Amino acid sequence: MSEDQWVKIKEILSGKKTDETVKVRGWIYRTRSSGNIAFIIIRDVTGTIQTTVKKGNISDEQFEDAKTALIESSIKVSGTVKKDDRAPGGYELKVNDFNVVDFAEVFPITKDQSPEFLLDQRHLWIRSQKLTSIFKIRSTIVGAIHKFFRENGYYEFDAPVLQPNQCEGGSTLFEVKYYDNKTYLSQSWQLYAEAAVFSLEKIYNMGPTFRAEKSKTSRHLSEFWMAEMEAAWMNLKDITEVAKDEIRFILKEVVEKNNEDLKILGQSVDDLKKLSEKEFPTITYSEALDILKEKENLDVEWGKDLRTIEEEKLMNHFDAPVVVTNYPIEIMAFYKPRDPDDKKTALCFDMIAPKGYGEIIGGSQRSIDIADMTKRLKDMGEKIDNYEWYFDLRRYGSVPHSGYGLGVERVVAWICGLDNIKDAIPFPRTVTRFSP
Ligand code: 4AD
Ligand code: MG
């Protein structure tokens, strides 16, 4: 049977098929029967629809199958579409042919199960309406990121996943046995991207990123996807503007494509649309501390990183993402340069999302001072030899350049309004979980 003979449930719910006989295939979402009638809700990727299966309208054998097939059984049916205001979605399918493709065993997932149980059953829970909506939105976000950069003249450029160096501090590196040596899983694409901007000038990438994050938080994964950009000739101010444009573009795409999914997740399409048209403010780290002191009566010692709680309190005063620049240089990665106009700080930024979702983007201008980077790496106990290739990039026609990384799952969690970042990625890896 050719593809186009199958009608998608959404098409039926749109009213275009009323009183027609259609063929639908999918999975049993809910089922109940009494006597000579069975009510079966079928789901496909586009939605769910109620069907009624009556004894007499189909063969006795098919009716037996319809009564006994458990949820998640895969089925193919044919039936007449009837408008019925009592049915969820407003339409019902009166079945005249019912075929089970595969009778499901008793589905292990029932109502009100614990998050841990659902994570154990992730391979099955992935079918839930919630996760289906999240991964549709995630797909839009990933597509939007590619589209954004490609439409703005960036080349996609790939870095190795196995890397001998740290980028964001040695303590979160995942070590890998590499023949008779050891190496690490990528913490960032950045260092290799810096090699490529001297030819390709504007580049981006989205790829798996690994951090041995020992803390269990609702924002940290051990494996996540980072969307990074790097550009020659750009400074800190330039990239903060790119980052703001990127986020607004993502929001616009999601609003345009995922109305239904946002509603299922309880997110306001209107609010996200407004956000996509807003200016996002930029403040400095020092200004953030002032806000915390004046408006939240919260004293943060100058020089300390902003913790989750402080980011949350700060965001009480903003309804759009905020760019925070000029963090204290001491707490910054080795490649972030000193700001010549404010020597205690680095030319760097984080973008912080509203509503407690925290840092969604981190980036900086890149240091071109080999001596300073050498000192900072030595202080961290790094082998300088490993970074000579990186210093070479400053030796042969260096130019000012900058870049940032966006945490894909952080953005998905924020836009979908998720309680935990684990639901923003299909199969999450955390300190305590690396299966299924
Ligand atoms: O701020 P980070 O560590 O920046 C970098 O890695 C730079 N080298 C990027 C660059 O300039 N090219 O990470 C970037 C973003 C964070 O803002 C956060 O959104 C996300 O990656 N992130 C994580 N997301 C989930 N789980 C984790 N453990 C994360 N660590 C960082
Ligand atoms: Mg960061």
PDB file of C-alpha atoms in Angstrom, residues 146-351:
ATOM      1  CA  HIS A 146      21.807  25.577  11.635  1.00  0.00           C
ATOM      2  CA  LYS A 147      19.564  27.906   9.662  1.00  0.00           C
ATOM      3  CA  PHE A 148      20.596  30.960  11.655  1.00  0.00           C
ATOM      4  CA  PHE A 149      24.302  30.471  11.095  1.00  0.00           C
ATOM      5  CA  ARG A 150      24.060  29.300   7.505  1.00  0.00           C
ATOM      6  CA  GLU A 151      21.865  32.245   6.548  1.00  0.00           C
ATOM      7  CA  ASN A 152      24.377  34.591   8.144  1.00  0.00           C
ATOM      8  CA  GLY A 153      27.421  33.391   6.248  1.00  0.00           C
ATOM      9  CA  TYR A 154      28.925  30.888   8.692  1.00  0.00           C
ATOM     10  CA  TYR A 155      30.511  27.616   7.595  1.00  0.00           C
ATOM     11  CA  GLU A 156      29.848  24.447   9.563  1.00  0.00           C
ATOM     12  CA  PHE A 157      33.205  23.168  10.808  1.00  0.00           C
ATOM     13  CA  ASP A 158      33.940  20.007  12.801  1.00  0.00           C
ATOM     14  CA  ALA A 159      36.464  19.433  15.566  1.00  0.00           C
ATOM     15  CA  PRO A 160      37.709  16.122  16.952  1.00  0.00           C
ATOM     16  CA  VAL A 161      35.748  14.594  19.819  1.00  0.00           C
ATOM     17  CA  LEU A 162      38.934  13.020  21.191  1.00  0.00           C
ATOM     18  CA  GLN A 163      41.116  15.866  22.390  1.00  0.00           C
ATOM     19  CA  PRO A 164      44.376  15.869  24.332  1.00  0.00           C
ATOM     20  CA  ASN A 165      43.696  19.263  25.978  1.00  0.00           C
ATOM     21  CA  GLN A 166      41.295  20.811  28.408  1.00  0.00           C
ATOM     22  CA  CYS A 167      39.346  23.892  27.441  1.00  0.00           C
ATOM     23  CA  GLU A 168      37.135  24.519  30.446  1.00  0.00           C
ATOM     24  CA  GLY A 169      39.242  23.197  33.330  1.00  0.00           C
ATOM     25  CA  GLY A 170      40.795  19.784  33.900  1.00  0.00           C
ATOM     26  CA  SER A 171      38.469  18.706  36.690  1.00  0.00           C
ATOM     27  CA  THR A 172      35.548  17.894  34.408  1.00  0.00           C
ATOM     28  CA  LEU A 173      37.470  15.991  31.724  1.00  0.00           C
ATOM     29  CA  PHE A 174      36.383  12.480  30.788  1.00  0.00           C
ATOM     30  CA  GLU A 175      39.473  10.366  30.304  1.00  0.00           C
ATOM     31  CA  VAL A 176      39.567   7.828  27.460  1.00  0.00           C
ATOM     32  CA  LYS A 177      42.060   5.012  26.975  1.00  0.00           C
ATOM     33  CA  TYR A 178      43.610   5.702  23.598  1.00  0.00           C
ATOM     34  CA  TYR A 179      45.710   2.695  22.446  1.00  0.00           C
ATOM     35  CA  ASP A 180      48.678   2.938  24.829  1.00  0.00           C
ATOM     36  CA  ASN A 181      47.925   6.531  25.704  1.00  0.00           C
ATOM     37  CA  LYS A 182      45.149   8.489  27.250  1.00  0.00           C
ATOM     38  CA  THR A 183      43.109  11.327  25.828  1.00  0.00           C
ATOM     39  CA  TYR A 184      39.854  13.093  26.673  1.00  0.00           C
ATOM     40  CA  LEU A 185      36.346  13.568  25.357  1.00  0.00           C
ATOM     41  CA  SER A 186      35.633  17.052  24.012  1.00  0.00           C
ATOM     42  CA  GLN A 187      34.715  19.717  26.540  1.00  0.00           C
ATOM     43  CA  SER A 188      34.320  22.245  23.758  1.00  0.00           C
ATOM     44  CA  TRP A 189      34.853  22.701  20.040  1.00  0.00           C
ATOM     45  CA  GLN A 190      36.424  26.051  20.630  1.00  0.00           C
ATOM     46  CA  LEU A 191      40.191  25.518  20.560  1.00  0.00           C
ATOM     47  CA  TYR A 192      40.015  23.783  17.179  1.00  0.00           C
ATOM     48  CA  ALA A 193      37.562  26.370  15.905  1.00  0.00           C
ATOM     49  CA  GLU A 194      40.141  29.017  16.663  1.00  0.00           C
ATOM     50  CA  ALA A 195      42.477  27.327  14.184  1.00  0.00           C
ATOM     51  CA  ALA A 196      39.866  27.543  11.447  1.00  0.00           C
ATOM     52  CA  VAL A 197      38.760  31.175  11.736  1.00  0.00           C
ATOM     53  CA  PHE A 198      41.991  32.300  10.090  1.00  0.00           C
ATOM     54  CA  SER A 199      40.729  30.771   6.859  1.00  0.00           C
ATOM     55  CA  LEU A 200      36.954  30.340   7.122  1.00  0.00           C
ATOM     56  CA  GLU A 201      36.490  33.486   9.246  1.00  0.00           C
ATOM     57  CA  LYS A 202      32.955  32.730  10.475  1.00  0.00           C
ATOM     58  CA  ILE A 203      32.173  29.189  11.597  1.00  0.00           C
ATOM     59  CA  TYR A 204      29.759  27.248  13.777  1.00  0.00           C
ATOM     60  CA  ASN A 205      29.108  23.732  14.955  1.00  0.00           C
ATOM     61  CA  MET A 206      26.738  21.695  17.033  1.00  0.00           C
ATOM     62  CA  GLY A 207      28.043  18.555  18.640  1.00  0.00           C
ATOM     63  CA  PRO A 208      28.147  16.297  21.660  1.00  0.00           C
ATOM     64  CA  THR A 209      30.122  17.705  24.562  1.00  0.00           C
ATOM     65  CA  PHE A 210      31.278  15.932  27.683  1.00  0.00           C
ATOM     66  CA  ARG A 211      31.759  17.152  31.230  1.00  0.00           C
ATOM     67  CA  ALA A 212      32.334  15.005  34.270  1.00  0.00           C
ATOM     68  CA  GLU A 213      30.071  17.189  36.394  1.00  0.00           C
ATOM     69  CA  LYS A 214      30.068  15.675  39.835  1.00  0.00           C
ATOM     70  CA  SER A 215      27.246  17.814  41.117  1.00  0.00           C
ATOM     71  CA  LYS A 216      23.678  16.624  40.687  1.00  0.00           C
ATOM     72  CA  THR A 217      21.649  19.602  39.585  1.00  0.00           C
ATOM     73  CA  SER A 218      18.611  20.128  37.389  1.00  0.00           C
ATOM     74  CA  ARG A 219      20.847  21.940  34.868  1.00  0.00           C
ATOM     75  CA  HIS A 220      23.875  19.711  34.420  1.00  0.00           C
ATOM     76  CA  LEU A 221      24.355  16.740  32.135  1.00  0.00           C
ATOM     77  CA  SER A 222      27.537  14.738  31.657  1.00  0.00           C
ATOM     78  CA  GLU A 223      26.874  14.545  27.932  1.00  0.00           C
ATOM     79  CA  PHE A 224      25.142  17.448  26.256  1.00  0.00           C
ATOM     80  CA  TRP A 225      25.006  19.207  22.900  1.00  0.00           C
ATOM     81  CA  MET A 226      26.707  22.513  22.490  1.00  0.00           C
ATOM     82  CA  ALA A 227      26.122  24.871  19.575  1.00  0.00           C
ATOM     83  CA  GLU A 228      29.203  27.018  19.199  1.00  0.00           C
ATOM     84  CA  MET A 229      30.295  29.848  16.942  1.00  0.00           C
ATOM     85  CA  GLU A 230      33.669  31.464  16.391  1.00  0.00           C
ATOM     86  CA  ALA A 231      34.474  34.459  14.219  1.00  0.00           C
ATOM     87  CA  ALA A 232      37.565  36.346  13.149  1.00  0.00           C
ATOM     88  CA  TRP A 233      37.458  40.139  13.504  1.00  0.00           C
ATOM     89  CA  MET A 234      34.621  40.091  16.028  1.00  0.00           C
ATOM     90  CA  ASN A 235      34.906  41.490  19.545  1.00  0.00           C
ATOM     91  CA  LEU A 236      32.926  40.867  22.714  1.00  0.00           C
ATOM     92  CA  LYS A 237      30.194  43.369  21.848  1.00  0.00           C
ATOM     93  CA  ASP A 238      29.791  41.858  18.371  1.00  0.00           C
ATOM     94  CA  ILE A 239      29.254  38.323  19.622  1.00  0.00           C
ATOM     95  CA  THR A 240      26.804  39.329  22.334  1.00  0.00           C
ATOM     96  CA  GLU A 241      24.671  40.808  19.549  1.00  0.00           C
ATOM     97  CA  VAL A 242      24.968  37.607  17.509  1.00  0.00           C
ATOM     98  CA  ALA A 243      23.926  35.601  20.574  1.00  0.00           C
ATOM     99  CA  LYS A 244      20.859  37.771  21.149  1.00  0.00           C
ATOM    100  CA  ASP A 245      19.870  37.489  17.486  1.00  0.00           C
ATOM    101  CA  GLU A 246      20.347  33.719  17.596  1.00  0.00           C
ATOM    102  CA  ILE A 247      18.071  33.295  20.618  1.00  0.00           C
ATOM    103  CA  ARG A 248      15.387  35.529  19.117  1.00  0.00           C
ATOM    104  CA  PHE A 249      15.602  33.561  15.876  1.00  0.00           C
ATOM    105  CA  ILE A 250      15.210  30.256  17.736  1.00  0.00           C
ATOM    106  CA  LEU A 251      12.178  31.616  19.595  1.00  0.00           C
ATOM    107  CA  LYS A 252      10.578  32.795  16.343  1.00  0.00           C
ATOM    108  CA  GLU A 253      11.052  29.407  14.698  1.00  0.00           C
ATOM    109  CA  VAL A 254       9.594  27.541  17.686  1.00  0.00           C
ATOM    110  CA  VAL A 255       6.611  29.881  17.887  1.00  0.00           C
ATOM    111  CA  GLU A 256       6.006  29.416  14.182  1.00  0.00           C
ATOM    112  CA  LYS A 257       6.373  25.637  14.104  1.00  0.00           C
ATOM    113  CA  ASN A 258       5.441  24.244  17.518  1.00  0.00           C
ATOM    114  CA  ASN A 259       2.225  25.875  18.628  1.00  0.00           C
ATOM    115  CA  GLU A 260       0.555  22.574  19.521  1.00  0.00           C
ATOM    116  CA  ASP A 261       3.608  21.230  21.334  1.00  0.00           C
ATOM    117  CA  LEU A 262       4.028  24.376  23.413  1.00  0.00           C
ATOM    118  CA  LYS A 263       0.367  24.116  24.436  1.00  0.00           C
ATOM    119  CA  ILE A 264       0.761  20.464  25.410  1.00  0.00           C
ATOM    120  CA  LEU A 265       3.700  21.486  27.613  1.00  0.00           C
ATOM    121  CA  GLY A 266       1.693  24.327  29.131  1.00  0.00           C
ATOM    122  CA  GLN A 267       3.907  27.036  27.657  1.00  0.00           C
ATOM    123  CA  SER A 268       2.463  30.352  26.529  1.00  0.00           C
ATOM    124  CA  VAL A 269       2.963  30.825  22.796  1.00  0.00           C
ATOM    125  CA  ASP A 270       2.191  34.504  23.264  1.00  0.00           C
ATOM    126  CA  ASP A 271       4.871  35.059  25.883  1.00  0.00           C
ATOM    127  CA  LEU A 272       7.501  33.354  23.733  1.00  0.00           C
ATOM    128  CA  LYS A 273       6.434  35.390  20.720  1.00  0.00           C
ATOM    129  CA  LYS A 274       6.771  38.622  22.688  1.00  0.00           C
ATOM    130  CA  LEU A 275      10.188  37.504  23.891  1.00  0.00           C
ATOM    131  CA  SER A 276      11.287  36.872  20.310  1.00  0.00           C
ATOM    132  CA  GLU A 277      10.639  40.537  19.516  1.00  0.00           C
ATOM    133  CA  LYS A 278      12.287  41.994  22.623  1.00  0.00           C
ATOM    134  CA  GLU A 279      15.619  43.713  23.126  1.00  0.00           C
ATOM    135  CA  PHE A 280      17.751  41.758  25.599  1.00  0.00           C
ATOM    136  CA  PRO A 281      19.698  43.901  28.058  1.00  0.00           C
ATOM    137  CA  THR A 282      23.463  43.753  28.635  1.00  0.00           C
ATOM    138  CA  ILE A 283      24.898  44.470  32.080  1.00  0.00           C
ATOM    139  CA  THR A 284      28.294  43.880  33.671  1.00  0.00           C
ATOM    140  CA  TYR A 285      29.039  41.428  36.452  1.00  0.00           C
ATOM    141  CA  SER A 286      29.621  44.410  38.783  1.00  0.00           C
ATOM    142  CA  GLU A 287      26.216  45.834  37.873  1.00  0.00           C
ATOM    143  CA  ALA A 288      24.683  42.422  38.570  1.00  0.00           C
ATOM    144  CA  LEU A 289      26.206  42.502  42.066  1.00  0.00           C
ATOM    145  CA  ASP A 290      24.752  45.993  42.576  1.00  0.00           C
ATOM    146  CA  ILE A 291      21.269  44.777  41.620  1.00  0.00           C
ATOM    147  CA  LEU A 292      21.601  41.825  43.992  1.00  0.00           C
ATOM    148  CA  LYS A 293      22.696  44.128  46.801  1.00  0.00           C
ATOM    149  CA  GLU A 294      20.164  46.908  46.247  1.00  0.00           C
ATOM    150  CA  LYS A 295      17.109  44.928  45.251  1.00  0.00           C
ATOM    151  CA  GLU A 296      17.629  41.546  46.860  1.00  0.00           C
ATOM    152  CA  ASN A 297      19.694  42.551  49.867  1.00  0.00           C
ATOM    153  CA  LEU A 298      22.146  39.862  48.818  1.00  0.00           C
ATOM    154  CA  ASP A 299      25.852  40.441  49.327  1.00  0.00           C
ATOM    155  CA  VAL A 300      28.079  38.686  46.809  1.00  0.00           C
ATOM    156  CA  GLU A 301      31.772  39.243  47.371  1.00  0.00           C
ATOM    157  CA  TRP A 302      33.336  40.776  44.242  1.00  0.00           C
ATOM    158  CA  GLY A 303      35.371  38.018  42.602  1.00  0.00           C
ATOM    159  CA  LYS A 304      33.025  35.125  43.364  1.00  0.00           C
ATOM    160  CA  ASP A 305      31.172  33.442  40.504  1.00  0.00           C
ATOM    161  CA  LEU A 306      27.400  33.841  40.422  1.00  0.00           C
ATOM    162  CA  ARG A 307      25.792  30.728  41.820  1.00  0.00           C
ATOM    163  CA  THR A 308      22.432  29.324  40.739  1.00  0.00           C
ATOM    164  CA  ILE A 309      20.600  31.098  43.531  1.00  0.00           C
ATOM    165  CA  GLU A 310      22.188  34.427  42.667  1.00  0.00           C
ATOM    166  CA  GLU A 311      21.401  34.052  38.976  1.00  0.00           C
ATOM    167  CA  GLU A 312      17.810  33.294  39.935  1.00  0.00           C
ATOM    168  CA  LYS A 313      17.533  36.337  42.185  1.00  0.00           C
ATOM    169  CA  LEU A 314      19.083  38.523  39.503  1.00  0.00           C
ATOM    170  CA  MET A 315      16.506  37.314  37.008  1.00  0.00           C
ATOM    171  CA  ASN A 316      13.694  38.461  39.321  1.00  0.00           C
ATOM    172  CA  HIS A 317      14.451  41.845  37.793  1.00  0.00           C
ATOM    173  CA  PHE A 318      14.356  40.886  34.118  1.00  0.00           C
ATOM    174  CA  ASP A 319      11.725  39.262  31.940  1.00  0.00           C
ATOM    175  CA  ALA A 320      14.034  38.555  29.004  1.00  0.00           C
ATOM    176  CA  PRO A 321      17.421  36.842  28.782  1.00  0.00           C
ATOM    177  CA  VAL A 322      20.233  39.037  30.068  1.00  0.00           C
ATOM    178  CA  VAL A 323      23.823  39.228  28.869  1.00  0.00           C
ATOM    179  CA  VAL A 324      26.259  39.619  31.762  1.00  0.00           C
ATOM    180  CA  THR A 325      29.768  40.677  30.733  1.00  0.00           C
ATOM    181  CA  ASN A 326      33.096  41.246  32.459  1.00  0.00           C
ATOM    182  CA  TYR A 327      33.322  38.527  35.067  1.00  0.00           C
ATOM    183  CA  PRO A 328      36.375  38.605  37.352  1.00  0.00           C
ATOM    184  CA  ILE A 329      39.391  37.376  35.410  1.00  0.00           C
ATOM    185  CA  GLU A 330      40.562  35.072  38.209  1.00  0.00           C
ATOM    186  CA  ILE A 331      37.605  32.735  37.884  1.00  0.00           C
ATOM    187  CA  MET A 332      37.696  32.592  34.087  1.00  0.00           C
ATOM    188  CA  ALA A 333      39.141  30.010  31.667  1.00  0.00           C
ATOM    189  CA  PHE A 334      42.740  30.571  30.514  1.00  0.00           C
ATOM    190  CA  TYR A 335      41.787  31.828  27.056  1.00  0.00           C
ATOM    191  CA  LYS A 336      39.617  34.729  28.207  1.00  0.00           C
ATOM    192  CA  PRO A 337      41.564  37.977  27.874  1.00  0.00           C
ATOM    193  CA  ARG A 338      41.828  40.794  30.353  1.00  0.00           C
ATOM    194  CA  ASP A 339      39.691  43.845  29.553  1.00  0.00           C
ATOM    195  CA  PRO A 340      42.195  46.676  28.972  1.00  0.00           C
ATOM    196  CA  ASP A 341      39.593  49.146  30.290  1.00  0.00           C
ATOM    197  CA  ASP A 342      38.795  47.161  33.416  1.00  0.00           C
ATOM    198  CA  LYS A 343      41.821  45.048  34.234  1.00  0.00           C
ATOM    199  CA  LYS A 344      40.216  42.989  37.022  1.00  0.00           C
ATOM    200  CA  THR A 345      37.741  41.549  34.545  1.00  0.00           C
ATOM    201  CA  ALA A 346      37.741  39.467  31.383  1.00  0.00           C
ATOM    202  CA  LEU A 347      36.196  40.236  27.985  1.00  0.00           C
ATOM    203  CA  CYS A 348      33.621  37.527  28.426  1.00  0.00           C
ATOM    204  CA  PHE A 349      29.889  37.040  28.811  1.00  0.00           C
ATOM    205  CA  ASP A 350      27.189  34.676  29.936  1.00  0.00           C
ATOM    206  CA  MET A 351      23.613  34.888  28.771  1.00  0.00           C
TER     207      MET A 351
END
